[in-house]
Amino acid sequence: HLMIEDVIDPLINKALNDEEWNVREAAVSSIGNIIDHIEYKEPIIEKLVLLLDDKQGWVRRSVINILSGIEQIEDSQIPYEKLLKSLSDDDSKVREASAGLLKIYSKQIDRIFDKIITLLEDESEDVRNSMINETVEIIQNIGLETILSRLLQNLSDEGSMNAQRSISVILGRTAKYEDEKIKKRVIALLKIRCEMSQDPIICKTLNDLRKS
């Protein structure tokens, strides 16, 4: 019988280093399909992390998608400077995927909070939506109260409009499960922002939250 290890070895040691980017991309996709079935993932993670510097955006994005989907991955396995580079990649598809890497750092929320805001105000709607979804997931892990004050701060008129809209959507999806005290605090600020900006997204979030 062919073992997964027999498949992985040529993928990691040959295909991932191939000069042709489409061979590297195919190797990454193949690894993505079988990585859940591999117990000892460290050597694979190390190789994938090196590919975060790949010349091809397709390869970088595929690698990021695999890394962010690995359940037991630790923040220590992805160097912080590689994360920063991915978050500011010129390719919006890479930035969109990189939002998923931030949740790996949710234990270091103080370190990554500004990076979350940067993606929540990104010029690309896909990037913003991706970061909204990941922030909701981070909040489920660490609790809304941990970052509520900072989110509300960025919801004020000093924050960019894109950031305000994104944060209002996040609060709409998370604050409804909180106690009345937190909910009232969120509603009070959303009310001010809705009245001042007349933004349909912020006002809709306010109305939905009032009904919840």
PDB file of C-alpha atoms in Angstrom:
ATOM      1  CA  HIS A   1       0.000   0.000   0.000  1.00  0.00           C
ATOM      2  CA  LEU A   2       1.172   3.532  -0.771  1.00  0.00           C
ATOM      3  CA  MET A   3       1.465   5.493   2.474  1.00  0.00           C
ATOM      4  CA  ILE A   4       0.599   9.212   2.747  1.00  0.00           C
ATOM      5  CA  GLU A   5       4.237   9.781   3.757  1.00  0.00           C
ATOM      6  CA  ASP A   6       5.350   8.269   0.415  1.00  0.00           C
ATOM      7  CA  VAL A   7       3.213  10.845  -1.379  1.00  0.00           C
ATOM      8  CA  ILE A   8       4.203  13.765   0.837  1.00  0.00           C
ATOM      9  CA  ASP A   9       7.969  13.260   0.523  1.00  0.00           C
ATOM     10  CA  PRO A  10       8.254  13.966  -3.243  1.00  0.00           C
ATOM     11  CA  LEU A  11       5.691  16.755  -2.904  1.00  0.00           C
ATOM     12  CA  ILE A  12       7.671  18.525  -0.200  1.00  0.00           C
ATOM     13  CA  ASN A  13      11.195  17.865  -1.420  1.00  0.00           C
ATOM     14  CA  LYS A  14      10.727  18.147  -5.186  1.00  0.00           C
ATOM     15  CA  ALA A  15       7.430  19.662  -6.309  1.00  0.00           C
ATOM     16  CA  LEU A  16       7.419  22.541  -3.798  1.00  0.00           C
ATOM     17  CA  ASN A  17      10.849  23.588  -5.067  1.00  0.00           C
ATOM     18  CA  ASP A  18      10.045  23.247  -8.756  1.00  0.00           C
ATOM     19  CA  GLU A  19      10.952  26.172 -10.995  1.00  0.00           C
ATOM     20  CA  GLU A  20       7.501  26.165 -12.604  1.00  0.00           C
ATOM     21  CA  TRP A  21       5.017  28.027 -10.408  1.00  0.00           C
ATOM     22  CA  ASN A  22       2.078  25.877 -11.586  1.00  0.00           C
ATOM     23  CA  VAL A  23       3.915  22.748 -10.352  1.00  0.00           C
ATOM     24  CA  ARG A  24       4.424  24.440  -6.964  1.00  0.00           C
ATOM     25  CA  GLU A  25       0.772  25.491  -6.933  1.00  0.00           C
ATOM     26  CA  ALA A  26      -0.362  21.918  -7.763  1.00  0.00           C
ATOM     27  CA  ALA A  27       1.881  20.554  -5.012  1.00  0.00           C
ATOM     28  CA  VAL A  28       0.417  23.007  -2.502  1.00  0.00           C
ATOM     29  CA  SER A  29      -3.133  22.000  -3.503  1.00  0.00           C
ATOM     30  CA  SER A  30      -2.248  18.304  -3.146  1.00  0.00           C
ATOM     31  CA  ILE A  31      -0.812  18.906   0.322  1.00  0.00           C
ATOM     32  CA  GLY A  32      -3.966  20.844   1.216  1.00  0.00           C
ATOM     33  CA  ASN A  33      -6.068  17.813   0.292  1.00  0.00           C
ATOM     34  CA  ILE A  34      -4.201  15.379   2.545  1.00  0.00           C
ATOM     35  CA  ILE A  35      -2.774  17.464   5.391  1.00  0.00           C
ATOM     36  CA  ASP A  36      -5.669  16.679   7.754  1.00  0.00           C
ATOM     37  CA  HIS A  37      -4.735  12.987   7.549  1.00  0.00           C
ATOM     38  CA  ILE A  38      -1.107  13.582   8.537  1.00  0.00           C
ATOM     39  CA  GLU A  39      -0.303  13.363  12.219  1.00  0.00           C
ATOM     40  CA  TYR A  40       3.116  15.019  12.327  1.00  0.00           C
ATOM     41  CA  LYS A  41       2.604  18.274  10.428  1.00  0.00           C
ATOM     42  CA  GLU A  42       5.613  20.325  11.589  1.00  0.00           C
ATOM     43  CA  PRO A  43       7.950  19.619   8.621  1.00  0.00           C
ATOM     44  CA  ILE A  44       5.147  20.403   6.173  1.00  0.00           C
ATOM     45  CA  ILE A  45       4.251  23.634   7.992  1.00  0.00           C
ATOM     46  CA  GLU A  46       7.928  24.690   7.848  1.00  0.00           C
ATOM     47  CA  LYS A  47       8.045  24.128   4.080  1.00  0.00           C
ATOM     48  CA  LEU A  48       4.740  25.928   3.524  1.00  0.00           C
ATOM     49  CA  VAL A  49       5.906  28.921   5.574  1.00  0.00           C
ATOM     50  CA  LEU A  50       8.906  29.280   3.227  1.00  0.00           C
ATOM     51  CA  LEU A  51       6.458  29.506   0.310  1.00  0.00           C
ATOM     52  CA  LEU A  52       4.857  32.615   1.832  1.00  0.00           C
ATOM     53  CA  ASP A  53       7.694  34.379  -0.037  1.00  0.00           C
ATOM     54  CA  ASP A  54       6.885  32.711  -3.367  1.00  0.00           C
ATOM     55  CA  LYS A  55       6.956  35.002  -6.420  1.00  0.00           C
ATOM     56  CA  GLN A  56       3.493  33.869  -7.519  1.00  0.00           C
ATOM     57  CA  GLY A  57       0.434  35.310  -5.749  1.00  0.00           C
ATOM     58  CA  TRP A  58      -1.543  32.134  -6.510  1.00  0.00           C
ATOM     59  CA  VAL A  59       1.000  30.031  -4.625  1.00  0.00           C
ATOM     60  CA  ARG A  60       1.134  32.437  -1.664  1.00  0.00           C
ATOM     61  CA  ARG A  61      -2.656  32.501  -1.400  1.00  0.00           C
ATOM     62  CA  SER A  62      -2.980  28.695  -1.562  1.00  0.00           C
ATOM     63  CA  VAL A  63      -0.313  28.298   1.135  1.00  0.00           C
ATOM     64  CA  ILE A  64      -2.057  30.811   3.409  1.00  0.00           C
ATOM     65  CA  ASN A  65      -5.396  29.033   2.976  1.00  0.00           C
ATOM     66  CA  ILE A  66      -3.833  25.720   4.026  1.00  0.00           C
ATOM     67  CA  LEU A  67      -1.956  27.197   6.997  1.00  0.00           C
ATOM     68  CA  SER A  68      -5.025  29.027   8.315  1.00  0.00           C
ATOM     69  CA  GLY A  69      -7.069  25.817   8.034  1.00  0.00           C
ATOM     70  CA  ILE A  70      -4.735  23.706  10.202  1.00  0.00           C
ATOM     71  CA  GLU A  71      -6.482  23.241  13.562  1.00  0.00           C
ATOM     72  CA  GLN A  72      -3.519  22.815  15.914  1.00  0.00           C
ATOM     73  CA  ILE A  73      -1.193  25.364  14.327  1.00  0.00           C
ATOM     74  CA  GLU A  74       0.517  27.730  16.791  1.00  0.00           C
ATOM     75  CA  ASP A  75       1.422  31.381  16.238  1.00  0.00           C
ATOM     76  CA  SER A  76       5.061  30.452  16.932  1.00  0.00           C
ATOM     77  CA  GLN A  77       5.098  28.375  13.712  1.00  0.00           C
ATOM     78  CA  ILE A  78       4.415  31.403  11.496  1.00  0.00           C
ATOM     79  CA  PRO A  79       7.070  34.122  11.883  1.00  0.00           C
ATOM     80  CA  TYR A  80       5.427  37.467  12.608  1.00  0.00           C
ATOM     81  CA  GLU A  81       7.301  39.290   9.824  1.00  0.00           C
ATOM     82  CA  LYS A  82       5.933  36.763   7.297  1.00  0.00           C
ATOM     83  CA  LEU A  83       2.428  37.467   8.596  1.00  0.00           C
ATOM     84  CA  LEU A  84       2.943  41.236   8.216  1.00  0.00           C
ATOM     85  CA  LYS A  85       4.242  40.796   4.680  1.00  0.00           C
ATOM     86  CA  SER A  86       1.194  38.720   3.703  1.00  0.00           C
ATOM     87  CA  LEU A  87      -1.212  41.245   5.233  1.00  0.00           C
ATOM     88  CA  SER A  88       0.190  44.054   3.103  1.00  0.00           C
ATOM     89  CA  ASP A  89       0.635  42.009  -0.087  1.00  0.00           C
ATOM     90  CA  ASP A  90      -0.062  43.901  -3.337  1.00  0.00           C
ATOM     91  CA  ASP A  91      -2.380  41.065  -4.399  1.00  0.00           C
ATOM     92  CA  SER A  92      -5.797  41.595  -2.777  1.00  0.00           C
ATOM     93  CA  LYS A  93      -6.487  37.825  -2.989  1.00  0.00           C
ATOM     94  CA  VAL A  94      -3.433  37.217  -0.789  1.00  0.00           C
ATOM     95  CA  ARG A  95      -4.597  39.870   1.705  1.00  0.00           C
ATOM     96  CA  GLU A  96      -8.069  38.294   1.701  1.00  0.00           C
ATOM     97  CA  ALA A  97      -6.595  34.876   2.553  1.00  0.00           C
ATOM     98  CA  SER A  98      -4.229  36.426   5.133  1.00  0.00           C
ATOM     99  CA  ALA A  99      -7.168  37.494   7.299  1.00  0.00           C
ATOM    100  CA  GLY A 100      -7.408  33.805   8.204  1.00  0.00           C
ATOM    101  CA  LEU A 101      -3.843  33.810   9.528  1.00  0.00           C
ATOM    102  CA  LEU A 102      -4.683  36.517  12.067  1.00  0.00           C
ATOM    103  CA  LYS A 103      -6.949  34.197  14.051  1.00  0.00           C
ATOM    104  CA  ILE A 104      -3.895  32.005  14.726  1.00  0.00           C
ATOM    105  CA  TYR A 105      -2.559  35.024  16.662  1.00  0.00           C
ATOM    106  CA  SER A 106      -5.753  35.591  18.670  1.00  0.00           C
ATOM    107  CA  LYS A 107      -3.832  34.994  21.937  1.00  0.00           C
ATOM    108  CA  GLN A 108      -1.729  38.024  20.963  1.00  0.00           C
ATOM    109  CA  ILE A 109      -4.698  40.293  20.285  1.00  0.00           C
ATOM    110  CA  ASP A 110      -2.883  43.461  21.432  1.00  0.00           C
ATOM    111  CA  ARG A 111      -0.208  42.814  18.855  1.00  0.00           C
ATOM    112  CA  ILE A 112      -2.574  42.188  15.933  1.00  0.00           C
ATOM    113  CA  PHE A 113      -5.491  44.523  16.663  1.00  0.00           C
ATOM    114  CA  ASP A 114      -4.225  47.372  14.442  1.00  0.00           C
ATOM    115  CA  LYS A 115      -3.637  44.866  11.633  1.00  0.00           C
ATOM    116  CA  ILE A 116      -7.263  43.727  11.932  1.00  0.00           C
ATOM    117  CA  ILE A 117      -8.422  47.341  11.572  1.00  0.00           C
ATOM    118  CA  THR A 118      -6.185  47.797   8.511  1.00  0.00           C
ATOM    119  CA  LEU A 119      -7.911  44.883   6.749  1.00  0.00           C
ATOM    120  CA  LEU A 120     -11.353  45.992   7.943  1.00  0.00           C
ATOM    121  CA  GLU A 121     -10.800  49.265   6.048  1.00  0.00           C
ATOM    122  CA  ASP A 122      -9.084  47.681   3.024  1.00  0.00           C
ATOM    123  CA  GLU A 123     -10.059  49.071  -0.385  1.00  0.00           C
ATOM    124  CA  SER A 124     -11.169  45.574  -1.466  1.00  0.00           C
ATOM    125  CA  GLU A 125     -14.635  44.490  -0.331  1.00  0.00           C
ATOM    126  CA  ASP A 126     -13.569  40.815  -0.422  1.00  0.00           C
ATOM    127  CA  VAL A 127     -10.693  41.563   1.955  1.00  0.00           C
ATOM    128  CA  ARG A 128     -13.011  43.459   4.305  1.00  0.00           C
ATOM    129  CA  ASN A 129     -15.608  40.654   4.287  1.00  0.00           C
ATOM    130  CA  SER A 130     -12.948  38.047   4.945  1.00  0.00           C
ATOM    131  CA  MET A 131     -11.632  40.046   7.920  1.00  0.00           C
ATOM    132  CA  ILE A 132     -15.172  40.588   9.239  1.00  0.00           C
ATOM    133  CA  ASN A 133     -15.757  36.807   9.287  1.00  0.00           C
ATOM    134  CA  GLU A 134     -12.396  36.112  10.911  1.00  0.00           C
ATOM    135  CA  THR A 135     -12.909  38.833  13.551  1.00  0.00           C
ATOM    136  CA  VAL A 136     -16.255  37.282  14.500  1.00  0.00           C
ATOM    137  CA  GLU A 137     -14.393  33.971  14.930  1.00  0.00           C
ATOM    138  CA  ILE A 138     -11.668  35.643  17.020  1.00  0.00           C
ATOM    139  CA  ILE A 139     -14.356  37.197  19.233  1.00  0.00           C
ATOM    140  CA  GLN A 140     -15.914  33.756  19.732  1.00  0.00           C
ATOM    141  CA  ASN A 141     -12.504  32.594  21.007  1.00  0.00           C
ATOM    142  CA  ILE A 142     -11.507  35.513  23.228  1.00  0.00           C
ATOM    143  CA  GLY A 143     -14.819  37.194  24.111  1.00  0.00           C
ATOM    144  CA  LEU A 144     -16.190  40.515  22.861  1.00  0.00           C
ATOM    145  CA  GLU A 145     -15.352  42.415  26.058  1.00  0.00           C
ATOM    146  CA  THR A 146     -11.632  41.888  25.435  1.00  0.00           C
ATOM    147  CA  ILE A 147     -11.660  44.188  22.394  1.00  0.00           C
ATOM    148  CA  LEU A 148     -14.994  46.014  22.704  1.00  0.00           C
ATOM    149  CA  SER A 149     -13.555  49.382  23.799  1.00  0.00           C
ATOM    150  CA  ARG A 150     -11.066  49.406  20.939  1.00  0.00           C
ATOM    151  CA  LEU A 151     -13.720  48.415  18.396  1.00  0.00           C
ATOM    152  CA  LEU A 152     -15.986  51.222  19.611  1.00  0.00           C
ATOM    153  CA  GLN A 153     -13.065  53.644  19.456  1.00  0.00           C
ATOM    154  CA  ASN A 154     -12.593  52.799  15.761  1.00  0.00           C
ATOM    155  CA  LEU A 155     -16.334  53.143  15.210  1.00  0.00           C
ATOM    156  CA  SER A 156     -16.080  56.814  16.146  1.00  0.00           C
ATOM    157  CA  ASP A 157     -15.863  59.488  13.464  1.00  0.00           C
ATOM    158  CA  GLU A 158     -12.062  59.282  13.481  1.00  0.00           C
ATOM    159  CA  GLY A 159     -12.197  55.817  11.913  1.00  0.00           C
ATOM    160  CA  SER A 160     -12.485  55.483   8.145  1.00  0.00           C
ATOM    161  CA  MET A 161     -15.972  54.838   6.754  1.00  0.00           C
ATOM    162  CA  ASN A 162     -15.023  51.349   5.600  1.00  0.00           C
ATOM    163  CA  ALA A 163     -13.714  50.508   9.073  1.00  0.00           C
ATOM    164  CA  GLN A 164     -16.895  51.877  10.693  1.00  0.00           C
ATOM    165  CA  ARG A 165     -19.118  49.799   8.413  1.00  0.00           C
ATOM    166  CA  SER A 166     -17.053  46.660   8.978  1.00  0.00           C
ATOM    167  CA  ILE A 167     -17.028  47.115  12.758  1.00  0.00           C
ATOM    168  CA  SER A 168     -20.769  47.751  12.847  1.00  0.00           C
ATOM    169  CA  VAL A 169     -21.360  44.445  10.987  1.00  0.00           C
ATOM    170  CA  ILE A 170     -19.052  42.615  13.435  1.00  0.00           C
ATOM    171  CA  LEU A 171     -20.882  44.136  16.424  1.00  0.00           C
ATOM    172  CA  GLY A 172     -24.232  43.281  14.866  1.00  0.00           C
ATOM    173  CA  ARG A 173     -23.193  39.658  14.637  1.00  0.00           C
ATOM    174  CA  THR A 174     -21.613  39.379  18.101  1.00  0.00           C
ATOM    175  CA  ALA A 175     -23.238  41.893  20.502  1.00  0.00           C
ATOM    176  CA  LYS A 176     -26.680  40.284  20.211  1.00  0.00           C
ATOM    177  CA  TYR A 177     -25.366  37.346  22.273  1.00  0.00           C
ATOM    178  CA  GLU A 178     -24.008  39.590  25.047  1.00  0.00           C
ATOM    179  CA  ASP A 179     -25.708  40.807  28.227  1.00  0.00           C
ATOM    180  CA  GLU A 180     -27.917  43.906  28.165  1.00  0.00           C
ATOM    181  CA  LYS A 181     -25.198  46.191  29.534  1.00  0.00           C
ATOM    182  CA  ILE A 182     -22.854  45.504  26.603  1.00  0.00           C
ATOM    183  CA  LYS A 183     -25.699  45.528  24.096  1.00  0.00           C
ATOM    184  CA  LYS A 184     -26.880  48.964  25.328  1.00  0.00           C
ATOM    185  CA  ARG A 185     -23.359  50.354  25.100  1.00  0.00           C
ATOM    186  CA  VAL A 186     -23.024  49.159  21.476  1.00  0.00           C
ATOM    187  CA  ILE A 187     -26.514  50.394  20.518  1.00  0.00           C
ATOM    188  CA  ALA A 188     -25.827  53.833  22.031  1.00  0.00           C
ATOM    189  CA  LEU A 189     -22.733  54.345  19.873  1.00  0.00           C
ATOM    190  CA  LEU A 190     -24.302  52.857  16.747  1.00  0.00           C
ATOM    191  CA  LYS A 191     -27.210  55.295  17.210  1.00  0.00           C
ATOM    192  CA  ILE A 192     -24.823  58.268  17.221  1.00  0.00           C
ATOM    193  CA  ARG A 193     -22.916  56.956  14.184  1.00  0.00           C
ATOM    194  CA  CYS A 194     -26.148  56.201  12.300  1.00  0.00           C
ATOM    195  CA  GLU A 195     -27.542  59.681  12.941  1.00  0.00           C
ATOM    196  CA  MET A 196     -24.302  61.414  11.986  1.00  0.00           C
ATOM    197  CA  SER A 197     -23.371  59.351   8.928  1.00  0.00           C
ATOM    198  CA  GLN A 198     -26.801  58.226   7.690  1.00  0.00           C
ATOM    199  CA  ASP A 199     -24.918  55.186   6.432  1.00  0.00           C
ATOM    200  CA  PRO A 200     -27.353  52.382   5.438  1.00  0.00           C
ATOM    201  CA  ILE A 201     -25.107  49.573   6.719  1.00  0.00           C
ATOM    202  CA  ILE A 202     -24.559  51.176  10.140  1.00  0.00           C
ATOM    203  CA  CYS A 203     -28.256  52.090  10.463  1.00  0.00           C
ATOM    204  CA  LYS A 204     -29.374  48.590   9.450  1.00  0.00           C
ATOM    205  CA  THR A 205     -27.055  47.038  12.050  1.00  0.00           C
ATOM    206  CA  LEU A 206     -28.522  49.380  14.687  1.00  0.00           C
ATOM    207  CA  ASN A 207     -32.087  48.378  13.826  1.00  0.00           C
ATOM    208  CA  ASP A 208     -31.284  44.656  13.735  1.00  0.00           C
ATOM    209  CA  LEU A 209     -29.550  44.867  17.099  1.00  0.00           C
ATOM    210  CA  ARG A 210     -32.435  46.728  18.676  1.00  0.00           C
ATOM    211  CA  LYS A 211     -34.795  43.938  17.566  1.00  0.00           C
ATOM    212  CA  SER A 212     -32.542  41.089  18.769  1.00  0.00           C
TER     213      SER A 212
END
